Structures are given as C-alpha cells and as structure tokens.
PDB file of C-alpha atoms in Angstrom:
ATOM      1  CA  MET A   1      80.590 167.862  38.883  1.00  0.00           C
ATOM      2  CA  SER A   2      82.417 168.220  42.349  1.00  0.00           C
ATOM      3  CA  TYR A   3      85.043 165.579  43.183  1.00  0.00           C
ATOM      4  CA  LEU A   4      86.776 165.395  46.603  1.00  0.00           C
ATOM      5  CA  PHE A   5      89.564 162.867  47.307  1.00  0.00           C
ATOM      6  CA  TYR A   6      90.335 161.690  50.841  1.00  0.00           C
ATOM      7  CA  LEU A   7      93.168 159.414  51.886  1.00  0.00           C
ATOM      8  CA  ASP A   8      93.090 158.418  55.566  1.00  0.00           C
ATOM      9  CA  GLY A   9      90.815 161.279  56.145  1.00  0.00           C
ATOM     10  CA  VAL A  10      93.260 163.809  54.713  1.00  0.00           C
ATOM     11  CA  LEU A  11      91.584 165.828  51.834  1.00  0.00           C
ATOM     12  CA  LEU A  12      93.852 166.231  48.863  1.00  0.00           C
ATOM     13  CA  PRO A  13      94.334 170.059  48.338  1.00  0.00           C
ATOM     14  CA  VAL A  14      93.638 169.907  44.559  1.00  0.00           C
ATOM     15  CA  THR A  15      91.218 167.355  43.059  1.00  0.00           C
ATOM     16  CA  PRO A  16      93.088 165.123  40.605  1.00  0.00           C
ATOM     17  CA  GLY A  17      92.129 165.582  36.968  1.00  0.00           C
ATOM     18  CA  ARG A  18      92.489 161.852  36.276  1.00  0.00           C
ATOM     19  CA  MET A  19      92.236 158.618  38.199  1.00  0.00           C
ATOM     20  CA  LYS A  20      92.549 155.040  36.913  1.00  0.00           C
ATOM     21  CA  THR A  21      91.287 151.995  38.775  1.00  0.00           C
ATOM     22  CA  THR A  22      92.422 148.511  37.465  1.00  0.00           C
ATOM     23  CA  VAL A  23      91.007 145.160  38.473  1.00  0.00           C
ATOM     24  CA  GLU A  24      92.720 142.237  36.954  1.00  0.00           C
ATOM     25  CA  SER A  25      91.417 138.839  36.396  1.00  0.00           C
ATOM     26  CA  ARG A  26      93.004 135.679  38.170  1.00  0.00           C
ATOM     27  CA  ASN A  27      91.055 133.104  36.225  1.00  0.00           C
ATOM     28  CA  GLU A  28      92.981 130.109  35.115  1.00  0.00           C
ATOM     29  CA  THR A  29      92.544 127.825  32.103  1.00  0.00           C
ATOM     30  CA  VAL A  30      93.050 124.099  32.604  1.00  0.00           C
ATOM     31  CA  ARG A  31      93.222 121.362  29.943  1.00  0.00           C
ATOM     32  CA  LEU A  32      91.246 118.163  30.870  1.00  0.00           C
ATOM     33  CA  LEU A  33      92.442 114.727  29.842  1.00  0.00           C
ATOM     34  CA  SER A  34      90.105 114.708  27.101  1.00  0.00           C
ATOM     35  CA  GLY A  35      91.872 117.772  25.615  1.00  0.00           C
ATOM     36  CA  GLU A  36      89.114 120.122  26.249  1.00  0.00           C
ATOM     37  CA  GLU A  37      89.786 123.452  28.115  1.00  0.00           C
ATOM     38  CA  ARG A  38      87.845 124.760  31.074  1.00  0.00           C
ATOM     39  CA  THR A  39      88.089 128.180  32.857  1.00  0.00           C
ATOM     40  CA  LEU A  40      88.459 128.068  36.555  1.00  0.00           C
ATOM     41  CA  VAL A  41      86.929 131.243  37.792  1.00  0.00           C
ATOM     42  CA  GLN A  42      88.908 132.821  40.653  1.00  0.00           C
ATOM     43  CA  PRO A  43      88.360 135.904  42.828  1.00  0.00           C
ATOM     44  CA  PRO A  44      89.657 139.080  41.211  1.00  0.00           C
ATOM     45  CA  ALA A  45      93.061 140.629  42.132  1.00  0.00           C
ATOM     46  CA  PRO A  46      92.961 143.582  44.476  1.00  0.00           C
ATOM     47  CA  ALA A  47      92.105 146.842  42.796  1.00  0.00           C
ATOM     48  CA  VAL A  48      94.897 149.182  41.859  1.00  0.00           C
ATOM     49  CA  VAL A  49      94.351 153.000  41.789  1.00  0.00           C
ATOM     50  CA  GLU A  50      96.596 155.406  40.147  1.00  0.00           C
ATOM     51  CA  LEU A  51      96.364 159.123  40.276  1.00  0.00           C
ATOM     52  CA  GLU A  52      98.282 162.432  40.188  1.00  0.00           C
ATOM     53  CA  ALA A  53      97.991 165.019  42.904  1.00  0.00           C
ATOM     54  CA  LEU A  54      99.062 168.642  42.655  1.00  0.00           C
ATOM     55  CA  ILE A  55     100.549 169.920  46.017  1.00  0.00           C
ATOM     56  CA  PRO A  56     100.451 173.730  45.584  1.00  0.00           C
ATOM     57  CA  LEU A  57     102.638 176.203  47.404  1.00  0.00           C
ATOM     58  CA  ARG A  58     100.583 179.115  46.305  1.00  0.00           C
ATOM     59  CA  TYR A  59      96.913 179.788  46.528  1.00  0.00           C
ATOM     60  CA  TYR A  60      94.737 179.087  43.498  1.00  0.00           C
ATOM     61  CA  PRO A  61      90.901 179.519  43.242  1.00  0.00           C
ATOM     62  CA  PHE A  62      90.523 175.761  42.582  1.00  0.00           C
ATOM     63  CA  VAL A  63      92.375 174.691  45.689  1.00  0.00           C
ATOM     64  CA  ASN A  64      90.176 172.906  48.186  1.00  0.00           C
ATOM     65  CA  SER A  65      89.643 174.620  51.627  1.00  0.00           C
ATOM     66  CA  GLY A  66      91.762 173.683  54.613  1.00  0.00           C
ATOM     67  CA  ARG A  67      94.810 172.985  52.532  1.00  0.00           C
ATOM     68  CA  GLN A  68      98.179 172.609  54.338  1.00  0.00           C
ATOM     69  CA  GLN A  69     101.825 173.554  53.187  1.00  0.00           C
ATOM     70  CA  PRO A  70     103.401 170.981  50.855  1.00  0.00           C
ATOM     71  CA  GLY A  71     105.584 169.558  53.567  1.00  0.00           C
ATOM     72  CA  TYR A  72     102.620 168.414  55.492  1.00  0.00           C
ATOM     73  CA  TYR A  73     101.528 166.231  52.599  1.00  0.00           C
ATOM     74  CA  LEU A  74     105.058 164.868  51.880  1.00  0.00           C
ATOM     75  CA  ASP A  75     105.326 163.925  55.550  1.00  0.00           C
ATOM     76  CA  PHE A  76     101.847 162.224  55.384  1.00  0.00           C
ATOM     77  CA  PHE A  77     102.825 160.207  52.286  1.00  0.00           C
ATOM     78  CA  GLU A  78     106.131 159.092  53.829  1.00  0.00           C
ATOM     79  CA  ARG A  79     104.330 157.972  56.997  1.00  0.00           C
ATOM     80  CA  LEU A  80     101.831 155.882  55.091  1.00  0.00           C
ATOM     81  CA  LYS A  81     104.617 154.244  53.149  1.00  0.00           C
ATOM     82  CA  THR A  82     107.011 153.626  56.162  1.00  0.00           C
ATOM     83  CA  GLU A  83     104.282 152.554  58.599  1.00  0.00           C
ATOM     84  CA  ARG A  84     102.730 150.178  56.047  1.00  0.00           C
ATOM     85  CA  ARG A  85      99.283 150.957  57.273  1.00  0.00           C
ATOM     86  CA  HIS A  86      96.094 150.241  55.460  1.00  0.00           C
ATOM     87  CA  VAL A  87      93.762 153.281  55.221  1.00  0.00           C
ATOM     88  CA  GLN A  88      90.584 154.457  53.701  1.00  0.00           C
ATOM     89  CA  PHE A  89      90.551 155.888  50.275  1.00  0.00           C
ATOM     90  CA  ILE A  90      87.284 157.731  49.545  1.00  0.00           C
ATOM     91  CA  VAL A  91      86.189 159.738  46.495  1.00  0.00           C
ATOM     92  CA  SER A  92      83.012 161.820  46.744  1.00  0.00           C
ATOM     93  CA  ARG A  93      81.290 162.694  43.507  1.00  0.00           C
ATOM     94  CA  ARG A  94      78.483 165.188  43.412  1.00  0.00           C
ATOM     95  CA  GLY A  95      76.457 166.810  40.644  1.00  0.00           C
ATOM     96  CA  PRO A  96      75.777 170.517  40.154  1.00  0.00           C
ATOM     97  CA  ASP A  97      72.704 170.208  42.545  1.00  0.00           C
ATOM     98  CA  ASN A  98      75.085 168.784  45.237  1.00  0.00           C
ATOM     99  CA  SER A  99      73.462 165.318  45.042  1.00  0.00           C
ATOM    100  CA  LEU A 100      75.764 162.345  45.401  1.00  0.00           C
ATOM    101  CA  ARG A 101      76.268 160.719  41.987  1.00  0.00           C
ATOM    102  CA  PHE A 102      78.415 157.845  43.266  1.00  0.00           C
ATOM    103  CA  GLY A 103      81.342 157.285  45.576  1.00  0.00           C
ATOM    104  CA  THR A 104      84.415 155.152  46.045  1.00  0.00           C
ATOM    105  CA  ASN A 105      85.409 153.686  49.305  1.00  0.00           C
ATOM    106  CA  LEU A 106      88.362 151.296  49.344  1.00  0.00           C
ATOM    107  CA  THR A 107      90.586 150.112  51.994  1.00  0.00           C
ATOM    108  CA  VAL A 108      94.160 150.550  50.517  1.00  0.00           C
ATOM    109  CA  VAL A 109      97.865 150.601  51.040  1.00  0.00           C
ATOM    110  CA  LEU A 110     100.163 153.192  49.604  1.00  0.00           C
ATOM    111  CA  GLU A 111     102.219 150.934  47.285  1.00  0.00           C
ATOM    112  CA  ASP A 112     104.356 153.708  45.534  1.00  0.00           C
ATOM    113  CA  TYR A 113     104.519 157.365  45.181  1.00  0.00           C
ATOM    114  CA  ALA A 114     106.763 159.711  43.221  1.00  0.00           C
ATOM    115  CA  VAL A 115     107.261 163.489  43.835  1.00  0.00           C
ATOM    116  CA  GLU A 116     107.972 165.622  40.738  1.00  0.00           C
ATOM    117  CA  GLU A 117     109.498 169.027  40.807  1.00  0.00           C
ATOM    118  CA  ASP A 118     109.534 171.235  37.489  1.00  0.00           C
ATOM    119  CA  ALA A 119     110.408 174.730  37.836  1.00  0.00           C
ATOM    120  CA  GLN A 120     109.306 175.545  34.245  1.00  0.00           C
ATOM    121  CA  ALA A 121     106.051 173.688  34.335  1.00  0.00           C
ATOM    122  CA  LEU A 122     105.154 173.762  38.072  1.00  0.00           C
ATOM    123  CA  GLY A 123     107.029 176.662  39.518  1.00  0.00           C
ATOM    124  CA  ASP A 124     107.054 176.192  43.272  1.00  0.00           C
ATOM    125  CA  ASP A 125     104.352 173.561  43.181  1.00  0.00           C
ATOM    126  CA  LEU A 126     104.724 169.834  43.394  1.00  0.00           C
ATOM    127  CA  ARG A 127     103.126 167.026  41.591  1.00  0.00           C
ATOM    128  CA  VAL A 128     102.796 163.663  43.383  1.00  0.00           C
ATOM    129  CA  THR A 129     101.889 160.403  41.580  1.00  0.00           C
ATOM    130  CA  LEU A 130     100.230 157.859  43.837  1.00  0.00           C
ATOM    131  CA  ARG A 131      99.729 154.211  43.408  1.00  0.00           C
ATOM    132  CA  LEU A 132      97.324 152.550  45.890  1.00  0.00           C
ATOM    133  CA  ARG A 133      96.465 148.887  46.208  1.00  0.00           C
ATOM    134  CA  GLU A 134      93.356 147.553  47.603  1.00  0.00           C
ATOM    135  CA  TRP A 135      93.806 145.744  50.996  1.00  0.00           C
ATOM    136  CA  LYS A 136      91.692 142.971  52.239  1.00  0.00           C
ATOM    137  CA  PRO A 137      91.655 141.265  55.602  1.00  0.00           C
ATOM    138  CA  TRP A 138      93.232 137.780  55.593  1.00  0.00           C
ATOM    139  CA  SER A 139      94.014 134.992  58.066  1.00  0.00           C
ATOM    140  CA  VAL A 140      95.927 131.736  58.071  1.00  0.00           C
ATOM    141  CA  LYS A 141      93.553 128.775  57.610  1.00  0.00           C
ATOM    142  CA  THR A 142      94.444 125.502  59.379  1.00  0.00           C
ATOM    143  CA  VAL A 143      93.641 122.337  57.407  1.00  0.00           C
ATOM    144  CA  SER A 144      93.119 119.154  59.202  1.00  0.00           C
ATOM    145  CA  GLN A 145      94.831 116.093  57.870  1.00  0.00           C
ATOM    146  CA  ALA A 146      91.500 114.267  57.956  1.00  0.00           C
ATOM    147  CA  GLN A 147      90.294 116.515  55.160  1.00  0.00           C
ATOM    148  CA  TYR A 148      92.472 114.645  52.795  1.00  0.00           C
ATOM    149  CA  GLY A 149      91.931 111.156  54.385  1.00  0.00           C
ATOM    150  CA  THR A 150      95.359 111.125  56.208  1.00  0.00           C
ATOM    151  CA  ASP A 151      95.547 108.739  59.131  1.00  0.00           C
ATOM    152  CA  GLY A 152      95.733 110.910  62.154  1.00  0.00           C
ATOM    153  CA  GLY A 153      96.478 108.032  64.598  1.00  0.00           C
ATOM    154  CA  ARG A 154      99.729 107.180  66.208  1.00  0.00           C
ATOM    155  CA  GLU A 155     102.275 105.566  64.035  1.00  0.00           C
ATOM    156  CA  THR A 156     102.724 101.855  64.717  1.00  0.00           C
ATOM    157  CA  SER A 157     105.919 101.451  62.445  1.00  0.00           C
ATOM    158  CA  GLY A 158     108.684 103.545  61.174  1.00  0.00           C
ATOM    159  CA  ALA A 159     106.970 103.879  57.726  1.00  0.00           C
ATOM    160  CA  PRO A 160     104.900 107.001  56.991  1.00  0.00           C
ATOM    161  CA  SER A 161     101.059 106.481  56.701  1.00  0.00           C
ATOM    162  CA  ALA A 162      99.557 106.667  53.248  1.00  0.00           C
ATOM    163  CA  LYS A 163      97.942 109.822  52.249  1.00  0.00           C
ATOM    164  CA  THR A 164      94.473 109.328  50.541  1.00  0.00           C
ATOM    165  CA  TYR A 165      91.833 111.557  48.963  1.00  0.00           C
ATOM    166  CA  THR A 166      88.040 110.916  48.556  1.00  0.00           C
ATOM    167  CA  VAL A 167      86.795 111.797  45.182  1.00  0.00           C
ATOM    168  CA  LYS A 168      84.014 114.499  45.251  1.00  0.00           C
ATOM    169  CA  LYS A 169      81.580 115.332  42.493  1.00  0.00           C
ATOM    170  CA  GLY A 170      83.175 117.272  39.651  1.00  0.00           C
ATOM    171  CA  ASP A 171      86.671 116.069  40.364  1.00  0.00           C
ATOM    172  CA  CYS A 172      89.039 114.827  37.743  1.00  0.00           C
ATOM    173  CA  LEU A 173      92.551 113.441  38.231  1.00  0.00           C
ATOM    174  CA  TRP A 174      94.194 116.610  36.739  1.00  0.00           C
ATOM    175  CA  ASN A 175      92.415 118.779  39.272  1.00  0.00           C
ATOM    176  CA  ILE A 176      93.260 116.597  42.146  1.00  0.00           C
ATOM    177  CA  ALA A 177      96.862 116.499  41.196  1.00  0.00           C
ATOM    178  CA  LYS A 178      97.015 120.256  40.848  1.00  0.00           C
ATOM    179  CA  LEU A 179      95.268 120.642  44.361  1.00  0.00           C
ATOM    180  CA  LEU A 180      97.431 118.172  46.346  1.00  0.00           C
ATOM    181  CA  LEU A 181     100.651 117.904  44.365  1.00  0.00           C
ATOM    182  CA  GLY A 182     100.793 121.407  42.829  1.00  0.00           C
ATOM    183  CA  ASP A 183     100.987 120.240  39.251  1.00  0.00           C
ATOM    184  CA  GLY A 184      97.997 118.884  37.321  1.00  0.00           C
ATOM    185  CA  ALA A 185     100.448 116.913  34.954  1.00  0.00           C
ATOM    186  CA  ARG A 186     101.306 114.636  37.930  1.00  0.00           C
ATOM    187  CA  TYR A 187      97.817 113.049  37.581  1.00  0.00           C
ATOM    188  CA  THR A 188      99.711 110.029  35.978  1.00  0.00           C
ATOM    189  CA  GLU A 189     101.354 109.416  39.343  1.00  0.00           C
ATOM    190  CA  ILE A 190      97.966 109.172  40.945  1.00  0.00           C
ATOM    191  CA  TYR A 191      96.642 106.957  38.218  1.00  0.00           C
ATOM    192  CA  ALA A 192      99.685 104.614  38.573  1.00  0.00           C
ATOM    193  CA  LEU A 193      99.138 104.095  42.226  1.00  0.00           C
ATOM    194  CA  ASN A 194      95.435 103.453  41.813  1.00  0.00           C
ATOM    195  CA  ARG A 195      95.226 101.132  38.729  1.00  0.00           C
ATOM    196  CA  ASP A 196      93.256  98.678  40.906  1.00  0.00           C
ATOM    197  CA  LYS A 197      90.576 101.319  41.329  1.00  0.00           C
ATOM    198  CA  ILE A 198      90.772 103.292  38.105  1.00  0.00           C
ATOM    199  CA  ALA A 199      90.168 101.519  34.785  1.00  0.00           C
ATOM    200  CA  ASN A 200      90.180 104.750  32.730  1.00  0.00           C
ATOM    201  CA  PRO A 201      91.929 107.870  33.998  1.00  0.00           C
ATOM    202  CA  ASN A 202      89.201 109.974  32.389  1.00  0.00           C
ATOM    203  CA  LEU A 203      86.582 108.302  34.565  1.00  0.00           C
ATOM    204  CA  ILE A 204      86.573 108.584  38.342  1.00  0.00           C
ATOM    205  CA  TYR A 205      83.690 108.641  40.612  1.00  0.00           C
ATOM    206  CA  PRO A 206      82.500 110.286  43.900  1.00  0.00           C
ATOM    207  CA  GLY A 207      83.373 108.227  46.892  1.00  0.00           C
ATOM    208  CA  GLN A 208      86.413 106.542  45.490  1.00  0.00           C
ATOM    209  CA  VAL A 209      89.368 106.674  47.877  1.00  0.00           C
ATOM    210  CA  LEU A 210      92.608 107.271  46.002  1.00  0.00           C
ATOM    211  CA  THR A 211      96.078 106.885  47.311  1.00  0.00           C
ATOM    212  CA  ILE A 212      98.193 110.074  46.815  1.00  0.00           C
ATOM    213  CA  PRO A 213     101.986 109.996  46.070  1.00  0.00           C
TER     214      PRO A 213
END
C-alpha cells in the first residue's frame, strides 16, 4: 500500500511507519436516588494522533518526491506551534492498483512535537515525534434567564428574585441539581425548598415548578 501524509498541505518527506489515533470516551455514570446507576452518553473527546516522522538530510529511495532540507520542516513545525493555527491533517492510503482504500482528513492543532538527534542510529537525519489534537469549531452560547424560569422583570425590592426550574420529562432531582448547582448531591437542598410540592424526592413530574437555591 502507498501512504502519503500531509500536514497543512506539506507532504512529510518519509511516510511514517506507525500512527496511533486515540478517541476517548467522556461518558459519565450517575447514581439515582434509588441507588441504580445510569450512563449519561456524552460526545467523545477530540481525537489525538501520534506519529513519528523521519526528516532525512540524505537521499533515500523511499523518500517522497519534492522533499525539502530538514530546516524547512523544523521551521514549519515551529510555526504551527507558535502561531497556534488549526490545519488539515490528511492521510491518503492507496492499494497496489492505486485505488483509494480509505483516507483520514482531520482539522488539528499541533499540540506537541519533539526532535531527536542520534548520531549512531540516525546519522545526519532527524526523527520528529508529533502529537496532533483534533480541533472543532465552537462558539459561546448565550442562555436566557427565562430558560430556567428566572424573573426577567425589573426588581421591585432589594431582595433578589427567586430562581425556578420547570421539570421536564426524564428529569430527576439529582440531574437537576447537577445541571443548575454543579453537584448532584445538592438535590437535598432543592427538596428542602420544595416540600410543599414534592412528597417523595424520587417522584417529580413534568410541569412542576421548583424553587432553586
């Protein structure tokens, strides 16, 4: 098979012999008031790609065409790191008949790199270890106070307005406390403020309006 590695459009001079891509889970396990556990499925963490690239000073038959001097690649890696740009990482994999087997196309940032010089093992050549992290676009989301039932009108007294939350289907006090207070174990505070509405902390119903600490 023929592999070609491109980073920001720059073809690596020697195809790495090994590449590792890691995608970690961010799922979270929560314990319900009943003692049962449930898994909250979250989007996976950005992929991390690790590879080693030989940067040759001398010519070898396996060197890809159009190679530059080692200094060109070292300057290139340094720019990616210092400019903190996100770039495309592309791997083209072709079979003996030149048909495309499958490809990799990720938007990444260069998280770390290390340059190794070893006169005995590498001679005048260099070995560079690259660690790339997938980059995904993001933006700040503005949340209206009305989403949590907060009174958005003008204050008529010096006391702060009460914050409320309307129960939705599938809610439980633990998850509401984790969402609004940052700690599911604080569900007892919500229960204490709403004893007139909640007879059993294990049983809440859609449409109930709860006072939030």
